[in-house]
């Protein structure tokens, strides 16, 4: 087979089953601790093990799988017969496509990512309920192919695992993703985008809400829940995921995050362009909200935090108004104080 130079007429695609379960490390530092996840109903298990030498495959390494899935999807759209499980691709094109630097260092990092994908072991029942588990690595193998005449590299051959290949080939196994996904720096933000795309892509203006503890379990993130919660609140305040809006919904227990497709919000108000956001008329937090925060968080110095908030109100004030933005600000302050203890 000749080396494939893709021309993506269709969007980049992600494998649907991998978009919300904890299959990858969300940190750039080497992770050796395994991921051990069981869904609340006991039907879905995911166990991911890393080797000490390479560490666990990361969510940035998964960009290579997205690239390969997108090549296969392009072949399917063009009705190519006998789509191969082994893809021969140009490292330069791969790196440029996923918004990486195509340099000597870039090729070294690519090789390290391929090693992690090949060495990381996954055991999951995601396609068989609780009856059977399948064990695989993301890649069966990969190698650099050398031109026999010149001795120079002709590219790389990537053999996908049968589990991943079958998932890409199955009907409805892929979801298109925004090219802006590759510009997302943080591992938690990348994972949240995949959750949003999986659940809120067709949910309309109501979106999809999920509790933070559930997100924590599904993420497989290392560390304690309160730190994870603090970081997710900060991500929600920034509200910068491509294509999806994030909102906090307060409950008597743990808060929810609601994911809503931005275009669905625009359609819901009958506009063809995104509405301009302007700060609300209220210039301060209401007395009722101040009282509620004092009751809810008696251990925090609410008045001092209010002064701090008013000196530099969060960007979410243009969307939510001061009352909701201040509640979010206090929730973050509380999470930070818990993390520091």
XYZ file of C-alpha atoms in Angstrom:
341
model
C 0.000 0.000 0.000
C 1.267 3.499 -0.857
C 1.637 6.180 1.772
C -1.622 7.993 2.267
C -1.737 11.771 2.044
C -5.165 12.724 3.427
C -7.312 15.520 2.138
C -10.040 15.974 4.722
C -13.179 17.033 2.913
C -15.121 15.901 5.970
C -14.473 17.181 9.523
C -12.097 15.513 11.936
C -13.822 12.692 13.792
C -13.577 11.113 17.225
C -14.643 7.603 18.192
C -17.970 7.907 20.016
C -17.382 5.320 22.761
C -14.099 6.920 23.825
C -15.465 10.418 24.330
C -16.801 10.252 27.887
C -15.087 7.317 29.593
C -11.693 7.452 31.344
C -9.392 5.983 28.703
C -6.510 8.478 28.880
C -4.400 10.390 31.352
C -5.456 14.051 31.516
C -1.997 15.209 32.642
C 1.140 15.799 30.608
C 3.433 14.399 33.302
C 4.055 10.665 33.218
C 1.270 8.660 34.845
C 1.959 5.153 36.111
C -1.096 4.678 38.356
C -3.894 2.755 36.611
C -7.417 3.970 35.886
C -10.099 1.701 37.350
C -13.651 2.771 36.471
C -17.031 1.075 36.877
C -20.251 2.792 35.840
C -22.934 3.251 38.530
C -25.052 0.442 37.027
C -22.052 -1.877 36.880
C -22.416 -2.510 33.152
C -19.384 -0.594 31.912
C -15.869 -1.163 33.209
C -12.642 0.474 32.078
C -9.234 -0.502 33.399
C -6.188 1.244 31.928
C -2.660 0.167 32.863
C 0.612 1.873 31.996
C 4.169 0.593 31.791
C 6.772 2.244 34.028
C 8.998 2.884 31.020
C 6.534 4.866 28.894
C 3.663 5.842 31.168
C -0.015 5.980 30.249
C -1.242 7.324 26.918
C -2.492 10.885 27.350
C -5.435 12.750 25.916
C -2.945 14.598 23.678
C -1.675 11.246 22.369
C -5.285 10.479 21.445
C -5.002 13.177 18.736
C -3.138 10.553 16.698
C -6.144 8.228 16.992
C -8.451 11.065 15.938
C -6.231 11.667 12.907
C -6.340 7.975 11.978
C -10.112 7.764 12.518
C -10.545 10.796 10.265
C -8.474 9.171 7.501
C -10.644 6.060 7.698
C -13.802 8.181 7.686
C -12.544 9.981 4.572
C -12.008 6.601 2.908
C -15.505 5.489 3.909
C -17.010 8.660 2.434
C -15.179 7.979 -0.830
C -16.376 4.353 -0.764
C -12.864 2.906 -0.735
C -12.871 -0.887 -0.766
C -10.895 -2.863 1.817
C -10.049 -0.042 4.197
C -6.832 -1.157 5.919
C -6.137 -1.539 9.608
C -2.586 -0.338 8.943
C -2.252 3.272 7.788
C 0.910 4.600 6.188
C 1.111 8.319 6.747
C 3.481 11.246 6.612
C 4.672 12.368 10.072
C 4.819 15.945 8.783
C 1.174 15.879 7.678
C 0.083 14.196 10.909
C 1.772 16.819 13.094
C 0.526 19.767 11.044
C -3.026 18.380 10.970
C -3.238 18.146 14.771
C -1.626 21.568 15.236
C 1.805 20.391 16.385
C 5.209 21.728 15.392
C 6.794 19.625 12.632
C 10.409 19.830 13.800
C 13.064 17.498 15.114
C 11.663 17.822 18.616
C 8.143 17.388 17.227
C 9.093 14.058 15.642
C 10.663 12.889 18.920
C 7.457 13.721 20.802
C 5.422 11.946 18.104
C 7.489 8.795 18.537
C 7.031 8.966 22.322
C 3.263 9.352 21.897
C 3.127 6.348 19.564
C 5.096 4.305 22.115
C 2.598 5.227 24.853
C -0.359 4.313 22.643
C 1.231 0.962 21.837
C 2.285 0.122 25.401
C -0.833 1.262 27.297
C -3.119 -1.674 28.086
C -6.902 -1.236 28.176
C -9.496 -3.710 29.455
C -13.149 -2.749 28.997
C -16.650 -4.200 28.774
C -17.988 -1.171 26.936
C -19.296 -3.234 23.991
C -20.468 -6.278 25.919
C -22.192 -4.987 29.043
C -20.907 -6.671 32.187
C -20.569 -10.132 30.605
C -17.232 -9.913 28.806
C -14.149 -7.728 28.824
C -11.773 -7.103 25.937
C -8.094 -6.318 26.454
C -6.093 -4.369 23.880
C -3.566 -1.604 23.286
C -4.490 1.390 21.169
C -1.921 0.409 18.549
C -0.891 -3.120 17.653
C 2.369 -1.718 16.292
C 4.035 1.187 14.567
C 7.251 1.567 12.643
C 9.262 3.990 10.555
C 9.574 2.834 6.947
C 12.893 3.494 5.225
C 13.502 4.062 1.533
C 15.966 1.283 0.580
C 17.676 3.450 -2.043
C 18.296 6.605 -0.016
C 18.133 5.224 3.511
C 15.788 8.067 4.454
C 12.440 7.766 6.187
C 9.451 7.436 3.882
C 6.932 7.822 6.697
C 5.349 5.743 9.441
C 3.090 2.717 9.356
C 0.523 2.642 12.166
C -1.398 -0.575 12.829
C -4.522 0.206 14.827
C -5.888 -2.219 17.392
C -8.845 -4.240 16.168
C -11.017 -2.824 18.986
C -10.362 0.747 17.889
C -10.555 -0.085 14.167
C -13.899 -1.877 14.620
C -15.222 1.104 16.593
C -14.286 3.480 13.783
C -15.773 1.216 11.117
C -19.092 0.557 12.895
C -22.169 2.481 11.790
C -22.537 5.617 13.921
C -19.170 5.020 15.554
C -17.807 8.491 14.798
C -18.720 12.042 15.727
C -17.294 15.091 13.963
C -15.292 17.481 16.142
C -14.315 21.122 15.823
C -10.804 21.727 14.470
C -10.420 24.115 17.408
C -10.229 21.054 19.658
C -6.538 20.714 18.807
C -5.927 24.239 20.166
C -7.226 23.352 23.653
C -4.268 23.277 26.041
C -5.633 21.714 29.227
C -6.335 18.015 29.618
C -9.537 18.596 31.584
C -10.794 21.088 28.983
C -10.092 18.586 26.208
C -11.989 15.881 28.060
C -14.896 18.238 28.810
C -15.141 19.132 25.114
C -15.462 15.446 24.249
C -18.182 15.007 26.886
C -20.003 18.059 25.523
C -19.753 16.828 21.928
C -20.985 13.358 22.890
C -24.007 14.462 24.937
C -24.933 18.013 23.980
C -24.312 17.904 20.234
C -27.936 17.032 19.490
C -29.571 18.092 22.754
C -30.903 21.439 21.497
C -31.155 24.648 23.491
C -31.732 22.760 26.778
C -28.320 21.142 26.547
C -27.153 18.374 28.841
C -26.383 18.597 32.574
C -24.174 16.320 34.640
C -23.009 16.531 38.257
C -19.391 17.266 39.113
C -18.893 14.048 41.135
C -20.077 12.042 38.118
C -17.706 13.967 35.878
C -14.882 13.281 38.317
C -15.561 9.528 38.234
C -15.823 9.466 34.447
C -12.660 11.487 33.920
C -10.273 9.086 35.636
C -8.341 12.159 36.825
C -5.734 11.715 39.520
C -5.925 13.731 42.709
C -8.797 14.551 45.045
C -12.311 15.548 44.035
C -12.183 19.015 45.639
C -9.194 19.992 43.464
C -10.957 18.650 40.373
C -14.056 20.642 41.327
C -12.057 23.834 41.745
C -10.450 23.413 38.321
C -13.795 22.685 36.626
C -15.329 25.786 38.162
C -12.446 27.824 36.737
C -12.948 26.230 33.297
C -16.659 27.019 33.467
C -15.919 30.634 34.319
C -13.663 30.940 31.266
C -16.379 29.277 29.130
C -14.067 28.987 26.128
C -14.715 25.521 24.711
C -15.174 25.633 20.917
C -18.829 25.278 19.983
C -20.206 24.643 23.482
C -21.246 26.895 26.359
C -20.736 25.861 29.986
C -22.970 26.907 32.857
C -23.062 26.074 36.558
C -26.372 24.967 38.052
C -26.499 25.202 41.832
C -28.193 22.488 43.860
C -28.462 21.722 47.555
C -25.728 19.161 47.057
C -22.993 19.336 44.449
C -23.283 21.692 41.460
C -24.043 20.535 37.932
C -22.377 21.620 34.718
C -24.726 22.176 31.804
C -23.266 21.831 28.314
C -25.153 23.584 25.522
C -24.313 23.869 21.854
C -23.725 27.560 21.149
C -25.519 27.447 17.806
C -28.580 25.927 19.499
C -28.670 28.868 21.908
C -28.535 31.277 18.973
C -31.306 29.411 17.116
C -33.466 29.381 20.237
C -33.648 33.178 20.313
C -34.261 33.429 16.586
C -30.931 34.995 15.613
C -28.531 34.191 12.837
C -25.584 35.719 14.651
C -24.391 35.259 18.185
C -26.046 37.808 20.483
C -23.838 40.563 21.786
C -23.182 40.185 25.471
C -23.338 43.332 27.544
C -22.871 43.682 31.278
C -26.104 43.714 33.264
C -27.440 46.974 34.646
C -26.926 45.814 38.239
C -23.501 47.000 39.362
C -23.292 45.005 42.559
C -24.360 41.772 44.212
C -27.824 41.771 45.767
C -28.349 41.770 49.528
C -30.222 38.467 49.227
C -27.229 36.799 47.557
C -24.814 38.190 50.136
C -27.005 36.821 52.947
C -27.351 33.447 51.235
C -23.572 33.158 50.837
C -22.970 34.044 54.501
C -25.397 31.300 55.545
C -24.012 28.726 53.117
C -20.320 29.439 53.788
C -20.034 30.714 57.396
C -16.328 29.812 57.451
C -15.489 32.238 54.612
C -15.037 36.000 54.940
C -17.807 36.834 52.478
C -17.462 40.634 52.786
C -13.732 40.495 52.036
C -14.389 38.200 49.086
C -17.095 40.575 47.869
C -14.607 43.433 47.791
C -12.144 41.250 45.935
C -14.845 40.231 43.463
C -15.876 43.826 42.764
C -12.286 44.880 42.075
C -12.111 42.381 39.230
C -15.443 40.675 38.475
C -15.207 37.428 36.468
C -15.956 37.357 32.755
C -19.083 35.261 33.446
C -20.824 38.403 34.765
C -21.739 39.400 31.186
C -23.598 36.128 30.778
C -25.062 35.484 34.213
C -25.252 38.838 35.986
C -23.544 39.690 39.241
C -25.592 37.448 41.520
C -24.840 34.152 39.762
C -21.272 35.211 38.935
C -20.650 36.024 42.600
C -22.023 32.623 43.683
C -19.594 30.991 41.267
C -16.782 33.164 42.616
C -17.546 32.116 46.208
C -17.784 28.444 45.217
C -14.308 28.687 43.725
C -12.991 30.469 46.824
C -14.402 27.685 48.984
C -12.910 24.983 46.772
C -9.553 26.745 46.915
C -9.671 26.987 50.701
C -10.458 23.251 50.905
C -7.572 22.447 48.569
C -5.183 24.468 50.713
C -6.076 22.570 53.873
